[in-house]
mmCIF file of C-alpha atoms and ligand atoms in Angstrom:
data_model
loop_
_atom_site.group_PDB
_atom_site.id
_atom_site.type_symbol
_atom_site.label_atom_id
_atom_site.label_comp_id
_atom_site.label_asym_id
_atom_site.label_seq_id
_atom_site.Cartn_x
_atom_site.Cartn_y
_atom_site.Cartn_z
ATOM 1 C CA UNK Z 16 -10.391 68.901 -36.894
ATOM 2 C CA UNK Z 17 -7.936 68.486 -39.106
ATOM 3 C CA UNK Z 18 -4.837 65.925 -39.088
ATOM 4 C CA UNK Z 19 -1.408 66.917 -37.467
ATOM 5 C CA UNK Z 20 1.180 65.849 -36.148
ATOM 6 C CA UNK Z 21 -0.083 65.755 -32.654
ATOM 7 C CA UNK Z 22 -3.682 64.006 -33.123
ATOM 8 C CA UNK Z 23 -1.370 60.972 -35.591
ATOM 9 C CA UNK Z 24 0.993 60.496 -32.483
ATOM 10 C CA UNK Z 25 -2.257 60.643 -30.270
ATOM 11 C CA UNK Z 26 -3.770 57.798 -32.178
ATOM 12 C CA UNK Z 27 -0.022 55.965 -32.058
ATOM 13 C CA UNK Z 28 -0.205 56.163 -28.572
ATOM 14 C CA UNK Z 29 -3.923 55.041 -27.937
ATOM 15 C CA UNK Z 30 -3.556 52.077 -30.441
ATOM 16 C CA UNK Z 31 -0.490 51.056 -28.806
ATOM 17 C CA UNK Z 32 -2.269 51.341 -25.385
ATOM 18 C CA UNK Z 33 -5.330 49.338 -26.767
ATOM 19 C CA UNK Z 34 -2.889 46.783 -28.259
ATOM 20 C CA UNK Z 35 -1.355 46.194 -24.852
ATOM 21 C CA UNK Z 36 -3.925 46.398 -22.787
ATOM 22 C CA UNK Z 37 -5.690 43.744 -24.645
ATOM 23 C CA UNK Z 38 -2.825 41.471 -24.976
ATOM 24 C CA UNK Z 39 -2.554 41.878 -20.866
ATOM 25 C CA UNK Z 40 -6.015 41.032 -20.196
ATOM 26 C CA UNK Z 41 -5.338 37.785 -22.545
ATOM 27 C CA UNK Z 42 -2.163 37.126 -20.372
ATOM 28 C CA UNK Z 43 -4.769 37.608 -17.150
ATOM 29 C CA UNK Z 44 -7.843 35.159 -18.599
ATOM 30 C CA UNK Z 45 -4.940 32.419 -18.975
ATOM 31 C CA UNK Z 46 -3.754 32.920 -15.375
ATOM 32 C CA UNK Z 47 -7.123 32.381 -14.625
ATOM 33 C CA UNK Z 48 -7.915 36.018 -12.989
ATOM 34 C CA UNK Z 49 -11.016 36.354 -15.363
ATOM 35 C CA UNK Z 50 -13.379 34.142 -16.955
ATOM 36 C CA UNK Z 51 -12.585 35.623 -20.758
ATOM 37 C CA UNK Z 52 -12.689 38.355 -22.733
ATOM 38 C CA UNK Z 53 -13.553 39.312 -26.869
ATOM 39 C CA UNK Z 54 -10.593 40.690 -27.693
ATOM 40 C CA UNK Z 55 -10.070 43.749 -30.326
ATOM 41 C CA UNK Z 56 -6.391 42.929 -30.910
ATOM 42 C CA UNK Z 57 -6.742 43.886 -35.023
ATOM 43 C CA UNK Z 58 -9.194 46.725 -34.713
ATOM 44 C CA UNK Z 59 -7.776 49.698 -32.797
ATOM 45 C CA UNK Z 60 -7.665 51.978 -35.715
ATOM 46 C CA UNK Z 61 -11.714 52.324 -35.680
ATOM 47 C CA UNK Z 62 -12.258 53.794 -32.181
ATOM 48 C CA UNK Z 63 -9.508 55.579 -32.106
ATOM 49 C CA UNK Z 64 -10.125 57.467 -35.728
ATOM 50 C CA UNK Z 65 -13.030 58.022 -34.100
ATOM 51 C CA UNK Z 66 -13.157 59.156 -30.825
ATOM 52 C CA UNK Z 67 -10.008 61.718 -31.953
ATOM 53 C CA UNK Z 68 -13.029 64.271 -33.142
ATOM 54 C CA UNK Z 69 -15.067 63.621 -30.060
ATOM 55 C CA UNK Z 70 -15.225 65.853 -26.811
ATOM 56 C CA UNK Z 71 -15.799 63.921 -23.066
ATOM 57 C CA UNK Z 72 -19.148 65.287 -23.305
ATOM 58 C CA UNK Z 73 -20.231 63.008 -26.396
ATOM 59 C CA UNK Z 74 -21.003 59.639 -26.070
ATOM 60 C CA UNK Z 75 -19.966 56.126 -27.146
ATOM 61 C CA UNK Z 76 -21.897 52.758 -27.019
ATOM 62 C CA UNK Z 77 -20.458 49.543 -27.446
ATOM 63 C CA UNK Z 78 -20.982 46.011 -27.664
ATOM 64 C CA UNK Z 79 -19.391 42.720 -26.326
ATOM 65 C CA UNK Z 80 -16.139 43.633 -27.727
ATOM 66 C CA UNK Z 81 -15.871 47.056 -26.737
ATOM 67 C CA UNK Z 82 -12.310 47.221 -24.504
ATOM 68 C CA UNK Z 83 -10.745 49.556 -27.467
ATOM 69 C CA UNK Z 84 -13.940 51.682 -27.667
ATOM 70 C CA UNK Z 85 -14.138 52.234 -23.410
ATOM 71 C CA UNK Z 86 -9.664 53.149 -23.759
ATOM 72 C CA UNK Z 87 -10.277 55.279 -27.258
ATOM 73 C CA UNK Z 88 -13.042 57.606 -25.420
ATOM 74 C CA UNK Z 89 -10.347 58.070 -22.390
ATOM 75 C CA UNK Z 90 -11.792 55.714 -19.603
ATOM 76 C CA UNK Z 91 -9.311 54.658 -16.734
ATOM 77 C CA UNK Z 92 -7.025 51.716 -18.028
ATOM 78 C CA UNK Z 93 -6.847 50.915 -13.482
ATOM 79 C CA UNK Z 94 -10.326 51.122 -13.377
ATOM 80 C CA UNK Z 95 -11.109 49.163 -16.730
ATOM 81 C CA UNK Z 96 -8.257 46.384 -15.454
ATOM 82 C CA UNK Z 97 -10.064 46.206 -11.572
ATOM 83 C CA UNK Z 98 -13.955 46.036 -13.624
ATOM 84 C CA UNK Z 99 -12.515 43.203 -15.672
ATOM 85 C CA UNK Z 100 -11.176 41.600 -12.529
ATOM 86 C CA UNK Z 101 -14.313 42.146 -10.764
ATOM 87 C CA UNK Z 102 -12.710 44.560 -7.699
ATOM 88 C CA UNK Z 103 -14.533 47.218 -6.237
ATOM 89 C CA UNK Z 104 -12.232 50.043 -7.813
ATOM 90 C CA UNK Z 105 -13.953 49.446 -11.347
ATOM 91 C CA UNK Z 106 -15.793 51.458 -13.503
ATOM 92 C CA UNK Z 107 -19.071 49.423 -12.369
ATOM 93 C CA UNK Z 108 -17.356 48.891 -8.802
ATOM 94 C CA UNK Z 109 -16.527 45.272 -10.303
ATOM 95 C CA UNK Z 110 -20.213 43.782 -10.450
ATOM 96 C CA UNK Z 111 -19.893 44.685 -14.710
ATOM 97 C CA UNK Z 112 -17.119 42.574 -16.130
ATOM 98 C CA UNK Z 113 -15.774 43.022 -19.184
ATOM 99 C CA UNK Z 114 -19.053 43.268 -21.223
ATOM 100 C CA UNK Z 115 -20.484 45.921 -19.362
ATOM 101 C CA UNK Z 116 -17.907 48.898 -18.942
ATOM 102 C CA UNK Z 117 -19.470 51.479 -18.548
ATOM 103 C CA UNK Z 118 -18.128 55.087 -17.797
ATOM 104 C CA UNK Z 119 -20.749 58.538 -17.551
ATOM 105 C CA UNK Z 120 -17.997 60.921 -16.583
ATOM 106 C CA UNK Z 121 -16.668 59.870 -20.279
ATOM 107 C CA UNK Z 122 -19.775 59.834 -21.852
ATOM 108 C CA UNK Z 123 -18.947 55.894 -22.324
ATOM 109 C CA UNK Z 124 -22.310 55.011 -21.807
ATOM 110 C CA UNK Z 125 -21.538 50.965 -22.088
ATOM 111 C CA UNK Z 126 -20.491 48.128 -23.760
ATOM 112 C CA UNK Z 127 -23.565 45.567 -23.966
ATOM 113 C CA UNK Z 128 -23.653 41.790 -24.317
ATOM 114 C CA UNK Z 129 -26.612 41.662 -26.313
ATOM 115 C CA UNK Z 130 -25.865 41.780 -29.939
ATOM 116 C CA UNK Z 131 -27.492 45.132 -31.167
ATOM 117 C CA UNK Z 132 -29.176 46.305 -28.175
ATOM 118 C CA UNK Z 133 -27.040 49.495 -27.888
ATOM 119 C CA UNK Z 134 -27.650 50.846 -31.800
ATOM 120 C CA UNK Z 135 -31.675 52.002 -30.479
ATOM 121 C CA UNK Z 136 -30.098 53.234 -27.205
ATOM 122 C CA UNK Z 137 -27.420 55.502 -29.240
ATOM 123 C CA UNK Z 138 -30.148 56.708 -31.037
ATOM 124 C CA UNK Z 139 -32.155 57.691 -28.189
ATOM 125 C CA UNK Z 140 -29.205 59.674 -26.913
ATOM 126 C CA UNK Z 141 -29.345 61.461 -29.958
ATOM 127 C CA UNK Z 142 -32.594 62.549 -30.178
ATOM 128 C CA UNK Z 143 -31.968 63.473 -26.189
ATOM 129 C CA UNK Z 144 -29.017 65.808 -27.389
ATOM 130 C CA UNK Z 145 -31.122 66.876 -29.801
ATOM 131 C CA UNK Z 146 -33.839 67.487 -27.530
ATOM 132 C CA UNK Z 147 -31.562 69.353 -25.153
ATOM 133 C CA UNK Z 148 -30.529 71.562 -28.037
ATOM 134 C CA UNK Z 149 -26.680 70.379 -27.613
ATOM 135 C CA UNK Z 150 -24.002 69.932 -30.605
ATOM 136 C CA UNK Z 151 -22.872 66.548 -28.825
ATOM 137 C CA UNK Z 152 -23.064 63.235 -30.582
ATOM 138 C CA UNK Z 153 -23.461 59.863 -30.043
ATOM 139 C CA UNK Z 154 -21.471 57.120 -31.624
ATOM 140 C CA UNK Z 155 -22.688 52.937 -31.332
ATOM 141 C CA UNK Z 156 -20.168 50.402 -32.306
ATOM 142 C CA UNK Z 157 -21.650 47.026 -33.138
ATOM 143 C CA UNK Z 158 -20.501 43.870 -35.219
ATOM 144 C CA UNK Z 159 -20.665 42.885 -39.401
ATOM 145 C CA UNK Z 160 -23.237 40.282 -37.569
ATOM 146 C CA UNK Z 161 -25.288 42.950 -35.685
ATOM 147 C CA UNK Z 162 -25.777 44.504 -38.288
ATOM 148 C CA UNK Z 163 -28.062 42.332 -39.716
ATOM 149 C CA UNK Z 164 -30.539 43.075 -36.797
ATOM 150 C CA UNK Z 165 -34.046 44.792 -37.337
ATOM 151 C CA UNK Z 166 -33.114 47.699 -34.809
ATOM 152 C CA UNK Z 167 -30.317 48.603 -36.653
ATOM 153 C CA UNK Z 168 -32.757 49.558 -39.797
ATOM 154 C CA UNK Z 169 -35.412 50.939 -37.654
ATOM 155 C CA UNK Z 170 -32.669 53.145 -36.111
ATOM 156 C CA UNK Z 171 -31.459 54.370 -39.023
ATOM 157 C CA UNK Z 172 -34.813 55.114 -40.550
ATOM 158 C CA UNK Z 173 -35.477 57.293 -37.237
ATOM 159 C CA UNK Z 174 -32.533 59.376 -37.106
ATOM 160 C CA UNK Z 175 -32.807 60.211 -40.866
ATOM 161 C CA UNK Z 176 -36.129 61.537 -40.812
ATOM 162 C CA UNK Z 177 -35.576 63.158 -37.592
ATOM 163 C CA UNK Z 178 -31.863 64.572 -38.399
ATOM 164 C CA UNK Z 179 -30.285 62.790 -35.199
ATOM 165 C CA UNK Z 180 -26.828 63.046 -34.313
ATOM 166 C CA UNK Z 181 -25.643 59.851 -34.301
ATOM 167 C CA UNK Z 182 -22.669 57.507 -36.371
ATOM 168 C CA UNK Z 183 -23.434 53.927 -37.144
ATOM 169 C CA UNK Z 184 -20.557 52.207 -36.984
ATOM 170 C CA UNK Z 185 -20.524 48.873 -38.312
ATOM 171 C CA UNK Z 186 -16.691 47.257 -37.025
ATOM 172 C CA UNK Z 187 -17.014 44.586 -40.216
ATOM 173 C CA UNK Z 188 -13.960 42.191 -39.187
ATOM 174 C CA UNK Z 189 -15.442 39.498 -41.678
ATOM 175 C CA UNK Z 190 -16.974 36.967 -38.880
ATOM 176 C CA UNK Z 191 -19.877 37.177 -36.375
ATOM 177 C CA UNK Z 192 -18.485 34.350 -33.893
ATOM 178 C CA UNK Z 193 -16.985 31.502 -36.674
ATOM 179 C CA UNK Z 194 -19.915 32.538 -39.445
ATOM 180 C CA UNK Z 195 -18.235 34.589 -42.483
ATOM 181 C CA UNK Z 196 -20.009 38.107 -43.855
ATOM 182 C CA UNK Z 197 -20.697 36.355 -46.959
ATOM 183 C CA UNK Z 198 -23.172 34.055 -45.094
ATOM 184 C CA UNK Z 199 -24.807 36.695 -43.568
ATOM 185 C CA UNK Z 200 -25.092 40.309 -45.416
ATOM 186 C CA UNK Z 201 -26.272 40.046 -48.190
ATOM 187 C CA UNK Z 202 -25.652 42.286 -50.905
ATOM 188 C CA UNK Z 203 -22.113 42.120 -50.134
ATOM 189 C CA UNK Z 204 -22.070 45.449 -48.056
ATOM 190 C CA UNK Z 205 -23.377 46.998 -44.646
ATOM 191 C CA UNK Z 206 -22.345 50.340 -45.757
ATOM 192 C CA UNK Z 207 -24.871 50.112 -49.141
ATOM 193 C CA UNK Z 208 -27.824 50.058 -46.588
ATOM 194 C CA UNK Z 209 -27.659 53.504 -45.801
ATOM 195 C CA UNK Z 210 -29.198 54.284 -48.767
ATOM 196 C CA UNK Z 211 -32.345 53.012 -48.178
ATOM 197 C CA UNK Z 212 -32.471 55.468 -45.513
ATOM 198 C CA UNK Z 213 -31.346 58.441 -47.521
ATOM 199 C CA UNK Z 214 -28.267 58.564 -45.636
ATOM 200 C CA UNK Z 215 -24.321 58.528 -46.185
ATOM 201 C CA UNK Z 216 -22.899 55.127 -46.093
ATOM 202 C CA UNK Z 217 -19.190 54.992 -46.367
ATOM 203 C CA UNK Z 218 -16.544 51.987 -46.761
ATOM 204 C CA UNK Z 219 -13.440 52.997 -44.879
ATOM 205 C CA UNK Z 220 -10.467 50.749 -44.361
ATOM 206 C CA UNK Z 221 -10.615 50.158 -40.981
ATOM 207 C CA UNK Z 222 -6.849 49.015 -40.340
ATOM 208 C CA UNK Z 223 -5.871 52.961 -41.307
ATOM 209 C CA UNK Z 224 -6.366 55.346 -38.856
ATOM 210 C CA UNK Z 225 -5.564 57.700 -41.239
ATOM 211 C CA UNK Z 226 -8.325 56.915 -43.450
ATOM 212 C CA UNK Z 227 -10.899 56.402 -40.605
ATOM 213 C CA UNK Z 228 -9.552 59.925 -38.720
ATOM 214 C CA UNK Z 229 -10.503 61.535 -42.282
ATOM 215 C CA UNK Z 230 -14.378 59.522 -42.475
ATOM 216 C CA UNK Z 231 -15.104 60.174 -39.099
ATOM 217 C CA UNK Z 232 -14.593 64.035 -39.263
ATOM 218 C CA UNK Z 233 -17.318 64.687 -41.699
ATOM 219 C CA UNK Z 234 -19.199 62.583 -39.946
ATOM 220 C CA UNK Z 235 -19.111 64.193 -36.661
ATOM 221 C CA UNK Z 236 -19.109 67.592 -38.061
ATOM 222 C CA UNK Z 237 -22.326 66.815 -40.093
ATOM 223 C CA UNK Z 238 -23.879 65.441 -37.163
ATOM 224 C CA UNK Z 239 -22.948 68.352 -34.913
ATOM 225 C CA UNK Z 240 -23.839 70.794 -37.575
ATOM 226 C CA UNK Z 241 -27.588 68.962 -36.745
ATOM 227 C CA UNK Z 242 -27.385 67.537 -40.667
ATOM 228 C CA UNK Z 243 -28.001 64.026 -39.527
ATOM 229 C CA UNK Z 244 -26.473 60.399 -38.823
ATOM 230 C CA UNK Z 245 -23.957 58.228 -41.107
ATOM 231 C CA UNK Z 246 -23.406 54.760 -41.143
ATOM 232 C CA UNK Z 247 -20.157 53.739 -41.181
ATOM 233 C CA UNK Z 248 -18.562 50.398 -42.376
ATOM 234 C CA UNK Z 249 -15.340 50.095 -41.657
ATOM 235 C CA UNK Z 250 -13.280 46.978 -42.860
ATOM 236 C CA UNK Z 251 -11.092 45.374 -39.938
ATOM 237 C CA UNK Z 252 -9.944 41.941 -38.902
ATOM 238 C CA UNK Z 253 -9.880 40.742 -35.376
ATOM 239 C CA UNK Z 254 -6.415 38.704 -35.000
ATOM 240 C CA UNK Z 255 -7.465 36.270 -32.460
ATOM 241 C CA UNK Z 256 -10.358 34.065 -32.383
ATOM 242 C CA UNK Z 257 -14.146 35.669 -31.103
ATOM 243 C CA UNK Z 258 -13.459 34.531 -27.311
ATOM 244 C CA UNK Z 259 -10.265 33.452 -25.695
ATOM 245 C CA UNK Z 260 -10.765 29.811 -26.274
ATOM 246 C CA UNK Z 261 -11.922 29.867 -29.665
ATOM 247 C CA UNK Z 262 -9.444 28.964 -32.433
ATOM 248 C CA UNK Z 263 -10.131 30.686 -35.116
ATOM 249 C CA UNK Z 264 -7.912 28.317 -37.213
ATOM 250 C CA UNK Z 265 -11.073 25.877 -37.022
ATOM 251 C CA UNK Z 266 -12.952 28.262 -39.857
ATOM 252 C CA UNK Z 267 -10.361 30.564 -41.747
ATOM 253 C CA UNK Z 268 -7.396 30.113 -43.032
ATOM 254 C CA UNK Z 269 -3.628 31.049 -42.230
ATOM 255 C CA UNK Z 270 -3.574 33.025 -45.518
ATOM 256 C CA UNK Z 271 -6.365 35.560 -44.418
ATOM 257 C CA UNK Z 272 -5.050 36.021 -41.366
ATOM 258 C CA UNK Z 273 -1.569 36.886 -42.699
ATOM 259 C CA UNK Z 274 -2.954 39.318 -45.503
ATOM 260 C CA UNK Z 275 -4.470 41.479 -42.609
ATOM 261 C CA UNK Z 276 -1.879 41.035 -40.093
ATOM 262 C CA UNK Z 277 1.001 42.345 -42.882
ATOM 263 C CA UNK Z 278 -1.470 45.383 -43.060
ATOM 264 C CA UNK Z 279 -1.445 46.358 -39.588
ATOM 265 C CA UNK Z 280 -2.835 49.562 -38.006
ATOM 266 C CA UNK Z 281 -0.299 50.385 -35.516
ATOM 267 C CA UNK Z 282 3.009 49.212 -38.039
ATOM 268 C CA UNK Z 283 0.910 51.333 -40.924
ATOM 269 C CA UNK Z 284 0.778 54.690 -38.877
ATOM 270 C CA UNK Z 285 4.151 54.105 -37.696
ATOM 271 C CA UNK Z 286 5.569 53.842 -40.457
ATOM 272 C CA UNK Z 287 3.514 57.064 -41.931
ATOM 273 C CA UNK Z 288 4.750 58.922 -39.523
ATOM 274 C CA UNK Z 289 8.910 57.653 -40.196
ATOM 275 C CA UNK Z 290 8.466 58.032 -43.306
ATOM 276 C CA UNK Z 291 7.131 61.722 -42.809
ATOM 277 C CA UNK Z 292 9.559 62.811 -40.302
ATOM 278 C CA UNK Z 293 6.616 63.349 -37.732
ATOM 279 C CA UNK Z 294 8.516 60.846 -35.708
ATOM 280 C CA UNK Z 295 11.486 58.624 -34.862
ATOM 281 C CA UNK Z 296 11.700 55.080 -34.090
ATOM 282 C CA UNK Z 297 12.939 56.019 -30.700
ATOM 283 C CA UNK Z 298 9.727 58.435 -30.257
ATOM 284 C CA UNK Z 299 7.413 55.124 -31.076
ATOM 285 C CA UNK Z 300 9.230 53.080 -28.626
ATOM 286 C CA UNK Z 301 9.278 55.328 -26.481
ATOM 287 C CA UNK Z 302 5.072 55.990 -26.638
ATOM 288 C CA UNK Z 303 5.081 51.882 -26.674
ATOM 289 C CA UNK Z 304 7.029 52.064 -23.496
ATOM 290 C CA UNK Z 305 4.987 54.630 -21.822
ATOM 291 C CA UNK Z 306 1.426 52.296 -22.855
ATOM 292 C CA UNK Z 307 3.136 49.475 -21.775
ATOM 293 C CA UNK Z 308 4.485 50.953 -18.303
ATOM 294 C CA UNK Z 309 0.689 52.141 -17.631
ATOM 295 C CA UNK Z 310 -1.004 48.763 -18.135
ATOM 296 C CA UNK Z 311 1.767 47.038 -15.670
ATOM 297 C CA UNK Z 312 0.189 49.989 -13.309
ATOM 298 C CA UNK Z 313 -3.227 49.173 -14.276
ATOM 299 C CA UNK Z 314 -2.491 45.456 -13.074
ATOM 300 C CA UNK Z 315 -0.736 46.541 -10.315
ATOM 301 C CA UNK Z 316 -3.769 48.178 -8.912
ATOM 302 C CA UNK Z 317 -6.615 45.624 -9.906
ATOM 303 C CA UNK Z 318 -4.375 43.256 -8.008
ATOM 304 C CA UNK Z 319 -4.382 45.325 -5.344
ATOM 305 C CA UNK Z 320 -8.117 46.454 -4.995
ATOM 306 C CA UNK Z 321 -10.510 44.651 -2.885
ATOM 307 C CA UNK Z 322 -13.611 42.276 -4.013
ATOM 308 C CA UNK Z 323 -17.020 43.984 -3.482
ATOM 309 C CA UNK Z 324 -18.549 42.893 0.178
ATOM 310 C CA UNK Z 325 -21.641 41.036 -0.224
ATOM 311 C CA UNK Z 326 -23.410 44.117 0.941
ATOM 312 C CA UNK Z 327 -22.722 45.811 -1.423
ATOM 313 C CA UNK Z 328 -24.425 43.511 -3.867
ATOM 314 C CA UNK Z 329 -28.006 45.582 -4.031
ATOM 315 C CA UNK Z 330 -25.930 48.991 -4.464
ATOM 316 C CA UNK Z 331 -25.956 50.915 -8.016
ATOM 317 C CA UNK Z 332 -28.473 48.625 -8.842
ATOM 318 C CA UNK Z 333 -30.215 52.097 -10.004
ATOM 319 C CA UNK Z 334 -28.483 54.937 -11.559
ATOM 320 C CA UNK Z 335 -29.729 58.594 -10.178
ATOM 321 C CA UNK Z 336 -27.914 59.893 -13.583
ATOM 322 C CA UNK Z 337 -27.710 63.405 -13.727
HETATM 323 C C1 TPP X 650 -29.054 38.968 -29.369
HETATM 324 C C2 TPP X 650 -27.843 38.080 -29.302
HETATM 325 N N1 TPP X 650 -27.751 37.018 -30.138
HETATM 326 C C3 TPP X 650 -26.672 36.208 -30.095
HETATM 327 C C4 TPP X 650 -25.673 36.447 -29.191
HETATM 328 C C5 TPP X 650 -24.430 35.539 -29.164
HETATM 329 N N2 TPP X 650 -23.323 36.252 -29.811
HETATM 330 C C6 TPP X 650 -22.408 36.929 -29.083
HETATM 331 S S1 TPP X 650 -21.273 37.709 -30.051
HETATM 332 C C7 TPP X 650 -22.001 37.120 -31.453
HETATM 333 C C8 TPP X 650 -21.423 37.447 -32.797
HETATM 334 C C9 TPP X 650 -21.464 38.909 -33.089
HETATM 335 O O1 TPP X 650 -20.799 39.150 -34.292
HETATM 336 P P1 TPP X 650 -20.505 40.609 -34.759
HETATM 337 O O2 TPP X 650 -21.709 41.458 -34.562
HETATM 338 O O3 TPP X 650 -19.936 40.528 -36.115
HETATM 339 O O4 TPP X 650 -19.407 41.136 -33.707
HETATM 340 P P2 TPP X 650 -17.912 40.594 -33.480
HETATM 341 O O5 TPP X 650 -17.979 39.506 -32.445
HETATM 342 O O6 TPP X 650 -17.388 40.108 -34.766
HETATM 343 O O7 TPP X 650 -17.167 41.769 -32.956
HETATM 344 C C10 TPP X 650 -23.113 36.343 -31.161
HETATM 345 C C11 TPP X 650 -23.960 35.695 -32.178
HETATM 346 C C12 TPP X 650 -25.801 37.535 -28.320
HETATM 347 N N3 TPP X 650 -24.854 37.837 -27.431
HETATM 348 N N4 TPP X 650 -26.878 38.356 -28.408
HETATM 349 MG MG1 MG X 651 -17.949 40.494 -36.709
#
């Protein structure tokens, strides 16, 4: 796929729904309506470069922070808001939460508290496609810190010798809780790894969309073309600290902050597609509006959806998927 004018006002719009949903759900943890939530304020740009090449029928994994991957592949923002407020009318019919979204009919398969666990389980879907002799693919988000785990190398070792279709993508926004990259990775790069596997391993800035759209289309045509996986670092920031109470003041500085908060994703594309006539300031408000006016809805109904009976706590325990 290549860009145009409608897929860069598609990603406007889905950052700027991201952006507001998340800054909602912040605005709900302080009212006290959920416990609290890892935010992705900072990194919309990487799920939504993304999941612009993918089809409902491919699949996304995610992690603990995984709200903008779940709204990037197209899952209910009413039925994300009522999961997170533990109602009935969630995706998981309210007994998931926040870190377990999970959503077949749009191939979100879930996000996943456990630091990791999902980058095997993408792979496994992969082969599975593969298996089935389908062209759909299967993306797993995970953290600069996750990536340090064994299953990530074991994964990637798999799916190159077997040709899977699957996209590492490593969300690298510089801290795994308060502990910088540099403590952690060593060699200075997550991306450099996919060498040892005889794989691509790009850098992509992760605040363009732009740049990420353009990384993520050979990757998903390469791994629907049955060529193999790619790993994917992309460079992002989250603006707010790794949980709602955590101030990330305590271990970075003001200065960092600003240098990646100047650089935007949704300002960048916005002002991209000004400066390129693909849009007027009254078209961007008017997509900000429209995001906005659907998470006031999404409230709207989690507010108004029941709490689960205690009956139906031993229900979906199992899933009969397909
Ligand atoms: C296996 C495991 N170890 C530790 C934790 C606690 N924990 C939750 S998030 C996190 C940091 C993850 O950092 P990163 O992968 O960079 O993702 P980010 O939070 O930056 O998005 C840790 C250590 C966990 N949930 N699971
Ligand atoms: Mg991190």
């Amino acid at each position: 796929m290549t860009m145009n004018k409608e897929n860069m006002l598609w990603m406007y719009s889905m950052m700027s729904t991201i952006r507001r949903f998340e800054e909602q759900a912040r605005r709900e943890t302080d009212a006290g309506k959920l416990r609290s939530i890892h935010s992705s304020v900072g990194q919309e740009a990487v799920p939504t470069g993304i999941s612009a090449h993918l089809r409902d029928d491919d699949f996304v994994l995610g992690n603990h922070r995984s709200h903008h991957h779940c709204i990037a592949k197209g899952v209910d923002l009413n039925e994300m808001m009522a999961e997170l407020f533990g109602k009935s009318t969630g995706t998981n019919n309210g007994k998931g939460g926040t870190m377990h979204i999970a959503d077949i009919n749009k191939g979100m398969l879930g996000a996943n508290g456990v630091v990791g666990s999902n980058i095997p389980v993408a792979t496994g879907v992969a082969l599975s496609a593969k298996v089935r002799g389908t062209d759909q693919v299967s993306v797993v988000f995970f953290g600069d810190g996750a990536s340090s785990q064994g299953v990530l190398h074991e994964s990637m070792n798999l799916a190159s010798i077997w040709k899977l279709p699957v996209l590492f993508v490593c969300e690298n926004n510089r801290y795994a809780e308060s502990t910088p990259f540099e403590f952690t990775v060593a060699g200075g790069s997550v991306s450099n790894r996919a060498a040892g596997y005889d794989i691509p391993g790009v850098t992509v800035d992760g605040q363009s969309a732009l740049e990420v759209f353009e990384v993520a289309g050979e990757a998903v045509g390469r791994a629907r073309r049955g060529e193999g996986p790619t790993l994917i670092e992309a460079q992002t920031y989250r603006y707010g600290g790794h949980f709602a109470a955590d101030n990330p003041l305590a271990y970075r500085s003001e200065e960092e902050q600003k240098y990646y908060m100047d650089r935007d994703c949704i300002i960048q594309l916005g002002a991209h597609l000004i400066e390129h006539g693909f849009a007027g300031e009254e078209d961007l408000q008017k997509l900000d509006e429209e995001a906005l006016a659907a998470v006031a809805e999404s409230v709207r109904f989690a507010d108004a959806s029941p709490f689960p009976e205690p009956e139906d706590l031993l229900t979906d325990v199992y899933n009969n998927y397909p």
